[in-house]
XYZ file of C-alpha atoms in Angstrom:
693
model
C 0.422 0.213 -0.246
C 3.009 2.049 1.252
C 4.227 1.702 -2.189
C 1.722 1.850 -4.396
C 1.313 5.952 -2.747
C 4.732 6.191 -3.191
C 4.349 6.179 -7.037
C 0.895 8.227 -6.710
C 3.212 11.128 -4.807
C 6.119 10.069 -7.883
C 3.023 11.045 -10.966
C 1.346 13.390 -9.464
C 4.762 15.420 -9.011
C 6.101 14.438 -12.331
C 2.093 16.493 -13.798
C 2.912 19.142 -11.617
C 6.392 19.907 -13.273
C 4.762 19.229 -16.577
C 2.580 21.820 -15.740
C 5.008 24.275 -15.000
C 7.290 23.994 -17.505
C 4.481 24.445 -19.598
C 3.515 27.330 -18.234
C 6.493 29.153 -18.348
C 6.245 28.175 -22.459
C 3.519 30.177 -22.343
C 5.896 33.464 -20.608
C 8.188 32.832 -23.553
C 5.590 32.787 -25.533
C 3.594 35.889 -24.567
C 6.985 37.573 -24.574
C 7.931 36.620 -28.539
C 4.581 37.679 -29.386
C 3.128 40.220 -27.205
C 4.168 43.017 -30.463
C 0.580 42.210 -31.652
C -0.891 42.793 -28.821
C -2.298 46.416 -29.312
C -1.500 49.416 -26.697
C -4.527 49.241 -24.517
C -4.651 45.264 -24.297
C -0.755 45.338 -22.649
C -2.414 47.885 -19.924
C -5.456 44.989 -18.956
C -3.809 42.818 -16.534
C -6.745 40.873 -15.864
C -7.604 39.462 -19.105
C -3.816 38.574 -19.267
C -4.376 36.810 -16.440
C -7.526 35.310 -17.940
C -5.080 33.975 -20.924
C -2.452 32.550 -18.840
C -5.006 30.579 -17.028
C -6.604 29.736 -19.820
C -3.444 28.156 -21.114
C -3.073 26.297 -17.651
C -6.561 24.745 -18.499
C -5.031 23.486 -21.572
C -1.796 22.194 -20.434
C -3.569 20.257 -17.892
C -5.961 18.422 -20.822
C -3.240 17.307 -22.021
C -1.152 16.234 -19.145
C -3.870 14.493 -18.068
C -3.952 12.044 -21.414
C -0.464 11.443 -20.593
C -1.002 10.774 -17.078
C -4.207 8.541 -17.922
C -1.799 5.114 -18.554
C 0.352 5.082 -16.019
C -1.864 5.942 -13.723
C -4.427 2.739 -14.513
C -0.397 0.519 -14.473
C -0.031 2.183 -11.404
C -2.671 0.590 -9.448
C -2.257 -2.581 -11.518
C 1.461 -2.944 -10.126
C -0.004 -1.546 -6.535
C -2.332 -4.752 -7.014
C -0.445 -7.766 -7.901
C 1.837 -5.805 -5.142
C 5.364 -6.081 -7.136
C 7.228 -3.968 -8.245
C 10.220 -3.810 -10.760
C 13.068 -2.270 -11.380
C 11.974 -2.306 -15.256
C 8.471 -1.073 -14.743
C 9.885 2.032 -12.964
C 12.164 2.557 -15.981
C 8.979 2.073 -17.993
C 6.802 5.315 -16.313
C 10.144 7.068 -16.525
C 9.964 6.308 -20.175
C 6.694 6.746 -21.064
C 6.844 11.262 -19.642
C 10.309 11.630 -20.975
C 9.381 10.492 -24.754
C 5.938 12.378 -24.170
C 6.977 15.280 -22.681
C 9.729 15.862 -25.324
C 7.348 16.005 -28.188
C 5.366 18.338 -26.183
C 8.066 20.534 -25.793
C 9.004 20.221 -28.964
C 5.329 21.221 -29.805
C 5.644 24.043 -27.511
C 8.949 25.631 -28.696
C 7.783 24.966 -32.773
C 4.219 27.289 -31.800
C 6.580 29.985 -30.651
C 8.084 31.089 -34.211
C 5.485 29.115 -35.899
C 2.762 31.752 -34.499
C 4.585 34.767 -35.396
C 4.750 34.535 -39.019
C 1.354 31.939 -39.219
C -0.882 34.081 -36.623
C -2.259 30.716 -36.060
C -1.473 27.860 -33.275
C 0.224 24.901 -34.178
C -2.226 23.232 -35.549
C -1.848 19.561 -39.002
C -0.771 21.854 -41.691
C 2.609 21.336 -40.849
C 1.760 17.089 -41.954
C 2.253 19.570 -45.667
C 6.275 19.519 -45.141
C 6.889 16.064 -43.184
C 7.229 14.492 -47.207
C 9.858 17.090 -47.695
C 11.930 16.547 -44.679
C 15.413 17.980 -46.009
C 13.971 21.163 -47.568
C 12.197 21.381 -43.441
C 15.416 20.712 -41.629
C 17.495 23.064 -44.503
C 14.995 26.154 -43.168
C 15.482 25.720 -39.926
C 18.901 25.141 -39.235
C 19.679 27.613 -42.083
C 17.457 30.360 -40.866
C 19.613 31.782 -37.609
C 16.360 33.441 -35.487
C 15.114 29.316 -35.156
C 18.141 28.648 -32.716
C 16.493 30.026 -30.056
C 13.561 28.069 -30.398
C 15.334 24.971 -30.926
C 17.441 26.022 -27.685
C 14.178 26.783 -25.664
C 12.934 22.731 -26.905
C 16.838 20.764 -25.807
C 16.642 23.170 -22.643
C 13.971 22.063 -21.352
C 14.151 18.480 -22.370
C 16.988 18.211 -20.694
C 15.917 19.642 -17.869
C 12.756 17.404 -18.008
C 14.946 14.262 -18.221
C 17.369 15.292 -16.069
C 14.904 15.942 -13.519
C 12.774 12.452 -14.140
C 15.956 10.387 -13.792
C 16.687 11.941 -10.201
C 12.957 11.077 -9.346
C 12.901 7.649 -10.891
C 15.910 6.989 -9.100
C 14.762 7.697 -5.962
C 11.492 6.316 -6.256
C 13.042 2.825 -6.810
C 14.891 3.598 -3.310
C 11.686 3.520 -1.800
C 10.102 0.955 -3.468
C 13.541 -1.115 -2.691
C 14.360 -0.105 0.564
C 18.050 0.918 -0.682
C 18.719 3.916 0.306
C 19.370 7.078 -2.222
C 22.376 8.559 -2.825
C 22.387 11.621 -5.470
C 24.357 11.979 -8.128
C 24.544 7.522 -8.628
C 26.552 7.270 -11.903
C 29.729 9.284 -10.569
C 29.180 7.415 -7.085
C 29.382 3.889 -9.609
C 32.491 5.592 -11.526
C 34.236 5.885 -8.177
C 33.158 2.631 -6.554
C 35.284 1.127 -9.977
C 38.249 2.993 -9.986
C 38.096 2.139 -5.950
C 38.213 -1.582 -6.728
C 41.312 -1.402 -9.417
C 43.566 0.242 -6.812
C 43.148 -1.754 -4.054
C 41.764 -4.811 -5.608
C 39.331 -7.845 -5.325
C 38.105 -7.832 -2.581
C 36.948 -4.324 -2.512
C 35.523 -5.927 -5.874
C 33.509 -7.967 -4.600
C 32.254 -5.229 -1.859
C 31.590 -3.250 -4.562
C 29.567 -5.922 -6.897
C 27.481 -6.690 -4.286
C 26.560 -3.387 -2.997
C 25.502 -2.737 -6.306
C 23.419 -5.547 -6.629
C 21.641 -4.890 -3.108
C 20.936 -1.530 -5.288
C 19.991 -2.644 -8.798
C 17.593 -5.815 -7.373
C 14.380 -5.918 -6.806
C 12.945 -6.776 -4.022
C 12.213 -10.074 -2.897
C 8.501 -11.337 -3.286
C 5.879 -10.205 -1.093
C 3.250 -11.492 -0.067
C 0.056 -10.143 -1.512
C -1.622 -6.909 -0.210
C -4.397 -7.901 2.061
C -8.118 -7.204 0.538
C -8.452 -4.654 2.788
C -5.256 -2.609 1.036
C -6.621 -3.333 -2.319
C -9.810 -1.847 -1.556
C -8.336 1.542 -0.462
C -5.794 0.942 -3.710
C -9.775 0.570 -5.599
C -11.190 3.702 -4.299
C -7.881 5.324 -4.719
C -7.213 4.246 -8.062
C -11.254 5.417 -9.088
C -10.441 9.282 -7.359
C -7.137 9.552 -9.580
C -8.965 7.815 -12.209
C -11.875 10.485 -12.474
C -10.041 13.921 -11.721
C -7.932 12.331 -15.003
C -11.243 11.671 -17.154
C -12.353 15.089 -15.842
C -8.946 16.846 -16.513
C -9.395 15.589 -20.132
C -12.344 16.826 -21.067
C -11.973 19.660 -19.271
C -15.430 20.838 -18.421
C -18.260 19.419 -16.649
C -20.688 19.754 -19.815
C -22.213 18.042 -21.938
C -19.099 19.019 -24.328
C -15.397 18.082 -23.488
C -13.296 20.991 -23.801
C -12.455 22.241 -27.522
C -10.163 24.971 -29.170
C -13.289 27.923 -28.504
C -12.898 27.647 -25.010
C -10.020 30.019 -25.382
C -11.182 32.600 -26.815
C -13.105 34.536 -24.711
C -11.718 38.897 -25.758
C -11.222 40.088 -29.049
C -7.599 40.696 -28.675
C -6.158 37.826 -30.537
C -2.935 37.100 -29.176
C -4.452 36.855 -25.868
C -7.239 33.891 -27.352
C -4.717 31.732 -28.979
C -1.956 32.282 -26.031
C -4.413 29.864 -23.917
C -4.192 26.673 -26.401
C -2.075 24.455 -25.609
C 0.237 23.479 -29.241
C 0.012 19.836 -28.457
C -4.127 20.419 -27.894
C -4.176 22.600 -31.039
C -2.374 19.674 -33.610
C -3.759 17.176 -32.146
C -7.359 18.227 -32.810
C -6.792 19.892 -36.152
C -4.962 15.968 -37.152
C -8.606 14.514 -36.013
C -10.307 17.054 -38.140
C -8.755 16.528 -41.190
C -9.952 12.838 -40.726
C -13.556 13.654 -40.842
C -15.444 12.218 -43.324
C -17.664 15.932 -43.894
C -13.727 17.320 -45.144
C -13.127 14.779 -47.611
C -13.637 17.470 -50.701
C -16.913 17.270 -53.226
C -15.573 17.217 -56.775
C -19.208 17.937 -58.861
C -17.184 19.038 -61.804
C -13.372 21.282 -62.299
C -11.803 23.481 -60.503
C -11.372 25.971 -63.646
C -14.375 25.395 -65.509
C -16.404 26.441 -62.844
C -14.159 29.107 -61.436
C -15.177 30.729 -65.277
C -18.930 29.491 -64.705
C -19.097 31.451 -62.066
C -17.690 34.721 -62.879
C -19.965 34.702 -66.187
C -22.907 33.927 -63.808
C -22.333 36.552 -60.877
C -20.628 39.275 -63.009
C -17.563 39.265 -61.843
C -13.681 39.816 -62.947
C -11.694 38.657 -59.581
C -9.296 40.531 -57.767
C -5.970 39.512 -57.880
C -4.044 38.222 -54.746
C -7.674 38.133 -53.342
C -9.794 35.876 -55.347
C -11.677 35.309 -58.815
C -14.395 36.177 -57.239
C -13.734 38.942 -55.142
C -15.253 42.862 -56.474
C -14.763 45.822 -55.100
C -18.036 47.455 -53.649
C -18.400 51.398 -53.766
C -21.587 52.441 -53.186
C -22.306 56.195 -53.744
C -23.013 59.165 -50.780
C -21.785 58.663 -47.535
C -22.062 55.525 -44.858
C -25.827 55.001 -43.114
C -25.224 53.684 -39.953
C -28.289 52.306 -38.575
C -28.166 49.402 -35.779
C -28.637 46.022 -37.577
C -30.950 43.241 -35.428
C -30.694 39.967 -36.886
C -32.608 37.578 -35.788
C -31.645 33.910 -37.111
C -35.076 31.623 -36.221
C -34.654 27.774 -35.269
C -36.174 25.810 -37.826
C -39.074 28.459 -38.905
C -39.512 26.805 -42.184
C -42.303 29.098 -44.306
C -44.600 25.943 -44.409
C -45.194 26.901 -40.670
C -46.875 30.217 -41.494
C -49.830 31.016 -42.563
C -48.215 33.860 -45.242
C -47.602 30.597 -46.920
C -50.775 29.015 -46.308
C -50.416 26.902 -42.618
C -54.079 27.338 -41.847
C -53.469 26.568 -38.139
C -52.843 30.386 -37.354
C -49.063 29.379 -35.574
C -47.174 32.847 -36.226
C -49.670 35.816 -36.253
C -46.167 37.857 -35.618
C -44.214 36.827 -37.938
C -47.184 37.095 -40.232
C -48.035 41.025 -39.940
C -44.170 41.421 -39.656
C -44.044 40.148 -42.986
C -46.722 41.514 -44.869
C -45.623 44.864 -43.467
C -41.852 44.609 -44.626
C -39.888 44.256 -47.783
C -40.300 39.987 -47.281
C -39.022 37.435 -50.039
C -41.596 34.415 -50.860
C -38.947 32.681 -52.721
C -36.443 32.633 -49.784
C -33.862 29.415 -48.707
C -31.508 28.462 -46.407
C -28.237 26.940 -47.609
C -27.982 23.609 -45.517
C -30.569 22.243 -42.879
C -28.147 22.675 -39.809
C -28.027 25.891 -37.478
C -24.266 26.349 -38.795
C -25.493 25.942 -42.479
C -27.556 29.211 -41.766
C -24.850 31.260 -40.070
C -22.517 30.451 -42.093
C -24.035 31.097 -45.133
C -26.294 34.595 -43.657
C -23.246 36.125 -41.836
C -20.544 35.044 -44.748
C -22.160 34.122 -48.069
C -20.517 30.810 -48.525
C -23.354 28.186 -49.123
C -23.104 24.369 -47.444
C -21.970 21.820 -49.017
C -23.644 19.034 -47.508
C -23.636 17.987 -44.364
C -20.240 19.996 -43.842
C -19.598 22.346 -40.629
C -17.165 24.821 -41.964
C -17.521 26.656 -38.386
C -16.484 23.405 -36.961
C -12.839 22.781 -36.361
C -9.277 23.688 -34.562
C -8.296 25.520 -36.892
C -10.527 28.595 -37.064
C -10.389 30.128 -40.873
C -10.495 33.839 -41.537
C -13.334 35.532 -43.651
C -14.661 38.162 -45.068
C -18.178 39.279 -43.921
C -21.643 41.246 -42.915
C -19.387 41.071 -38.753
C -16.685 41.638 -39.773
C -17.236 44.799 -42.843
C -19.246 45.929 -39.905
C -16.472 46.214 -36.997
C -13.990 47.618 -39.206
C -16.337 50.336 -40.297
C -17.105 50.983 -36.239
C -19.851 48.931 -35.834
C -20.119 47.708 -32.511
C -20.892 43.186 -33.214
C -22.281 41.033 -30.661
C -23.809 37.417 -30.695
C -26.341 36.306 -28.373
C -26.633 32.718 -28.162
C -28.781 30.230 -25.886
C -26.395 27.394 -25.777
C -22.852 27.070 -24.839
C -20.466 28.836 -26.755
C -18.300 25.529 -27.868
C -21.667 24.298 -29.884
C -20.086 23.955 -32.849
C -17.146 26.268 -32.600
C -19.282 29.411 -32.069
C -17.325 31.270 -29.496
C -14.559 30.927 -31.164
C -15.403 30.943 -34.879
C -16.765 34.143 -34.023
C -15.006 35.924 -32.152
C -12.501 35.070 -35.209
C -14.052 36.603 -37.598
C -15.592 40.036 -37.009
C -17.881 39.217 -33.555
C -16.447 42.150 -30.321
C -18.924 39.802 -27.362
C -20.581 36.798 -27.270
C -23.067 35.805 -24.852
C -23.873 32.226 -24.194
C -25.149 29.473 -21.824
C -22.403 30.708 -20.119
C -23.546 33.574 -19.378
C -26.879 33.072 -17.730
C -28.220 31.618 -15.020
C -27.961 28.255 -14.333
C -31.901 28.327 -13.114
C -33.027 29.545 -16.301
C -31.455 26.143 -18.039
C -34.545 24.929 -19.388
C -32.574 21.224 -21.663
C -29.401 20.902 -23.289
C -29.763 23.692 -25.778
C -29.792 26.163 -22.612
C -32.195 28.769 -21.973
C -35.729 29.449 -24.067
C -36.306 32.266 -26.261
C -38.043 34.872 -23.753
C -34.809 34.606 -21.835
C -32.144 35.854 -24.888
C -34.752 38.596 -25.954
C -34.713 39.717 -22.046
C -31.560 39.789 -21.632
C -30.471 41.231 -25.204
C -32.334 44.556 -25.112
C -30.426 45.805 -22.339
C -27.413 44.890 -23.657
C -28.550 46.326 -26.976
C -29.916 49.896 -25.135
C -26.306 50.298 -22.953
C -24.610 50.075 -26.921
C -26.973 52.386 -28.059
C -26.657 54.814 -25.314
C -22.736 54.972 -26.470
C -23.441 56.739 -29.635
C -21.764 53.991 -31.549
C -24.499 51.609 -34.106
C -24.263 48.217 -33.103
C -24.872 45.048 -35.226
C -26.350 42.067 -33.201
C -27.022 38.677 -33.889
C -29.798 36.237 -32.034
C -29.802 32.848 -32.453
C -32.918 31.398 -31.176
C -33.500 27.877 -29.895
C -36.774 26.922 -29.026
C -38.477 26.153 -31.724
C -35.345 22.388 -31.974
C -36.699 19.359 -29.856
C -36.598 18.732 -26.889
C -39.669 21.186 -27.002
C -40.299 23.149 -23.824
C -43.110 24.789 -23.786
C -43.305 26.893 -20.533
C -46.352 25.815 -18.221
C -47.773 29.630 -18.288
C -47.995 29.490 -22.301
C -51.564 29.904 -23.726
C -51.158 27.820 -26.917
C -54.301 27.613 -29.008
C -53.437 24.268 -30.447
C -52.463 20.914 -28.497
C -49.729 19.074 -30.795
C -46.044 20.482 -28.356
C -44.734 20.359 -31.985
C -47.234 23.300 -32.965
C -47.401 24.831 -29.101
C -43.761 25.309 -29.732
C -43.975 27.118 -32.732
C -46.542 29.516 -31.020
C -44.246 30.108 -28.218
C -41.513 30.945 -30.457
C -44.110 33.538 -33.036
C -45.074 34.696 -29.251
C -41.541 35.717 -28.160
C -40.384 37.613 -31.439
C -44.087 39.594 -30.786
C -43.042 40.326 -27.402
C -39.503 41.323 -28.036
C -40.667 43.558 -31.104
C -43.491 45.124 -28.402
C -40.602 45.842 -25.827
C -37.800 47.074 -28.938
C -40.656 50.207 -29.845
C -40.168 51.523 -27.048
C -36.353 52.241 -27.476
C -35.926 55.349 -28.900
C -32.827 53.535 -30.632
C -35.638 51.613 -32.823
C -36.066 54.453 -35.501
C -32.472 53.777 -36.315
C -32.854 50.459 -36.544
C -32.698 47.222 -39.402
C -34.514 44.330 -37.793
C -33.881 41.216 -39.653
C -35.773 38.139 -39.777
C -34.946 34.899 -40.428
C -35.116 30.960 -40.706
C -31.445 29.896 -39.953
C -33.092 26.651 -41.484
C -36.440 24.877 -42.132
C -38.007 21.518 -40.862
C -40.337 18.900 -41.668
C -43.431 20.093 -42.296
C -46.663 18.448 -44.159
C -46.222 15.423 -46.533
C -42.813 15.803 -49.010
C -42.799 14.959 -52.710
C -39.059 14.534 -53.723
C -35.836 13.927 -52.201
C -34.912 16.492 -51.014
C -38.220 18.359 -49.330
C -38.959 21.992 -49.767
C -39.966 22.612 -46.418
C -36.701 21.895 -44.619
C -35.370 24.991 -46.825
C -37.993 26.915 -47.457
C -37.858 29.897 -45.340
C -38.322 33.477 -44.501
C -36.367 36.337 -45.007
C -38.175 39.758 -43.004
C -36.340 43.110 -43.039
C -37.748 46.466 -41.916
C -36.346 49.574 -40.555
C -35.563 53.141 -41.956
C -35.904 53.903 -46.093
C -36.972 50.518 -46.289
C -41.072 49.917 -48.564
C -42.465 47.274 -47.457
C -42.819 45.023 -51.107
C -43.060 41.140 -50.917
C -40.777 40.090 -53.557
C -41.275 36.779 -56.031
C -37.661 36.665 -57.208
C -35.374 33.533 -55.538
C -33.449 34.657 -53.536
C -30.732 32.575 -50.170
C -29.026 33.064 -47.469
C -25.896 33.645 -48.639
C -27.354 37.197 -50.256
C -28.476 38.277 -46.778
C -24.993 40.497 -45.812
C -24.374 41.750 -49.346
C -27.935 43.046 -49.511
C -27.518 44.947 -45.812
C -24.118 46.284 -46.476
C -25.964 48.062 -50.223
C -28.492 49.535 -47.553
C -26.007 50.699 -45.241
C -24.239 51.860 -48.336
C -21.572 50.522 -47.092
C -18.025 49.842 -49.255
C -15.674 46.177 -48.228
C -14.746 44.266 -50.856
C -17.264 41.235 -50.821
C -14.920 38.164 -52.136
C -18.007 35.954 -51.380
C -20.907 33.966 -53.141
C -24.009 36.651 -52.171
C -25.995 39.140 -54.474
C -27.472 42.643 -53.325
C -30.949 41.601 -53.954
C -31.100 45.529 -53.744
C -29.831 45.913 -57.112
C -29.370 42.221 -58.843
C -31.769 38.961 -59.571
C -30.730 35.636 -59.700
C -32.003 33.162 -62.080
C -32.517 29.975 -59.826
C -30.988 29.416 -56.296
C -29.137 26.077 -55.048
C -28.900 24.726 -51.966
C -27.787 21.510 -50.024
C -28.984 19.360 -46.527
C -27.088 16.935 -45.724
C -26.100 14.342 -48.894
C -28.065 16.136 -51.216
C -27.809 19.371 -53.216
C -30.625 21.312 -55.452
C -31.114 24.003 -57.531
C -34.834 25.464 -58.512
C -36.404 28.223 -60.040
C -40.326 29.046 -60.114
C -40.914 25.222 -62.835
C -38.303 22.714 -62.400
C -35.646 21.334 -59.356
C -32.368 19.412 -59.374
C -31.315 16.983 -57.021
C -28.087 15.137 -57.317
C -27.119 13.345 -54.751
C -22.963 12.566 -55.107
C -23.186 9.691 -53.023
C -25.406 7.603 -54.989
C -24.339 9.582 -57.997
C -28.213 9.920 -58.521
C -29.895 13.052 -59.968
C -33.365 13.626 -59.931
C -35.711 16.060 -62.472
C -38.516 17.559 -61.274
C -41.793 19.362 -63.024
C -42.862 22.233 -60.590
C -45.607 23.868 -62.112
C -48.584 21.925 -60.996
C -49.685 21.597 -57.424
C -47.471 19.299 -56.956
C -44.254 18.122 -57.975
C -44.460 15.723 -60.320
C -40.752 13.518 -61.503
C -39.904 14.093 -64.947
C -36.842 13.559 -67.763
C -33.935 16.070 -68.358
C -33.854 18.863 -70.689
C -32.225 21.969 -71.063
C -33.173 23.714 -68.060
C -32.645 20.714 -65.731
C -28.693 20.806 -67.283
C -29.152 24.528 -66.566
C -29.799 24.371 -63.015
C -27.531 21.401 -62.491
C -24.731 23.141 -63.946
C -25.865 26.379 -62.181
C -25.951 24.598 -58.776
C -22.660 22.375 -59.311
C -20.024 25.411 -60.413
C -21.094 27.692 -57.373
C -20.692 24.591 -55.332
C -17.073 22.864 -57.022
C -15.755 26.946 -57.748
C -16.682 27.387 -53.303
C -14.952 24.340 -52.787
C -11.535 26.150 -54.544
C -12.307 29.217 -52.932
C -12.176 28.143 -49.351
C -9.487 26.070 -50.036
C -8.056 28.925 -50.243
C -8.863 30.201 -47.633
C -8.850 33.983 -48.700
C -9.490 37.065 -46.804
C -9.714 39.936 -48.729
C -6.317 41.133 -47.871
C -5.406 38.811 -50.080
C -3.233 36.930 -47.490
C -3.752 32.547 -47.553
C -4.720 32.093 -44.237
């Protein structure tokens, strides 16, 4: 029992020493990259301290992964009651090997971040096959010598300390006295042997044998001792498991958890480079990361340039253009509400007879509204990605998810650069779909999530209900309006998503929870707008309401039912003439349309069009493993996995399967070229400044 506790103390000591050394690496990282920090950030010691605390949090995750196997091995050996020298050596070898790799990542991360402004990630695999060239680059650049020195210095110090701790541990396990500098002592013994003869040699050999031999087999520990060992193992195992998960929530820790402020250096300082490297490497293995190939890239780019009327900008993107409106910028506030699963078929304005959405119907009929508006995909991340950054959804791929967070130019980034305050409100955890990290990287100053709300207001795994979200956001918006600067706020609702939580005091007209929750979601929007109308800043605000995607409503008549993607778009505000538009449009068009209304100049590098000035011949969209394009008369559906396509005539009351003709070939080409060009542009990861990220 005592020996097991000694080994446990050794494991914890190694764990703490490793955390200390990784923290020192973080200090070196901060010193090396702090020149990238805005001057005002250097005075905010609270934020800097929080960045270091986040770093210790992520370091502990990696350290707990490394600790897990030794914890199991030590518990097994403790239960058996037999300890061998090779077991102790194996523990030291495991820690030495693992932390050598960790320190290599820590040292590499400093020059990597200085060059790419990103933590170490899976991109280093791109150089793996060019070992000679990479080595020449590392040792040919003298500025890298400092980081190579860091690696060797930390690794050498750790291994020397580890060897000392291993010798001390074995001496305690074997019952032999601990002699510091054991190697020097043995050399002295050998010299004395040569000088004074065989008697001394025999004595020296005996002493050496006593120092290295394992103790005689002991009797098995009593059942009480084994019980105590089991309890200790369960306790330490649970702590280690919690350390690996990094948090108590239903999602384990992700890179997104490191993002807590608007300063990229402080956010990235908290990310352990080995964590980032492993996470991004695993991301690349996800099936949805496989590239979609519908047609040749160059052909797709040429066709999209023709369809969008663009020539591209050298060094930025083949679909980029400069938007330079005449007149001054209109500094209106913008409040954009993405409504969970709000299919157009749920609204009376689109033929639903259950009167589920009286508030939305009223807004729809008194605003600039779009009757043929479609979501980019069938998941929330698709709706956010397309609406805010104007990039299409590629089937079931989550473009926001991943440890290597890409940089985009879109509605929040452009408005932020022109002086708008940018805020994002969600109901659930900030880590969900990587939203916290992605949005803080791409234009949002503030992100409000479940972590900001009282725990007693959380109703299910998706966080707080819609009414609390709107109630919480309103005073925050009031404070931002009081600064005199315009704000852009995005609110993402959740209630119309299972599990449905209809408040007990809500008086619904229907009896099915699936329709009651729609009534509740609509009532929350009505209450929010009623409260907003009493705010003085409302008169200078553009309000936008749209679904993040649709949902199944009624019967389906095709491989990709219309109800999954057909959603409302409602825009109301100063100078906007109420009208119901019937031309086809999609979520990718929201950002350029709003920027056009605000008269903001910017470089557009996405797939949206300004609906105030342009029209689409058709709209394209996706849902999991299916992609589609449609207009008022025809629907084209294609499943790349099955390599099957379907054509529907839409001129009757219901879609009717038909055969291919020139019109369907146009829809196929429209859909294929847009999505293939998206693959190409996203693959290049171009930003408006022309830098690859």
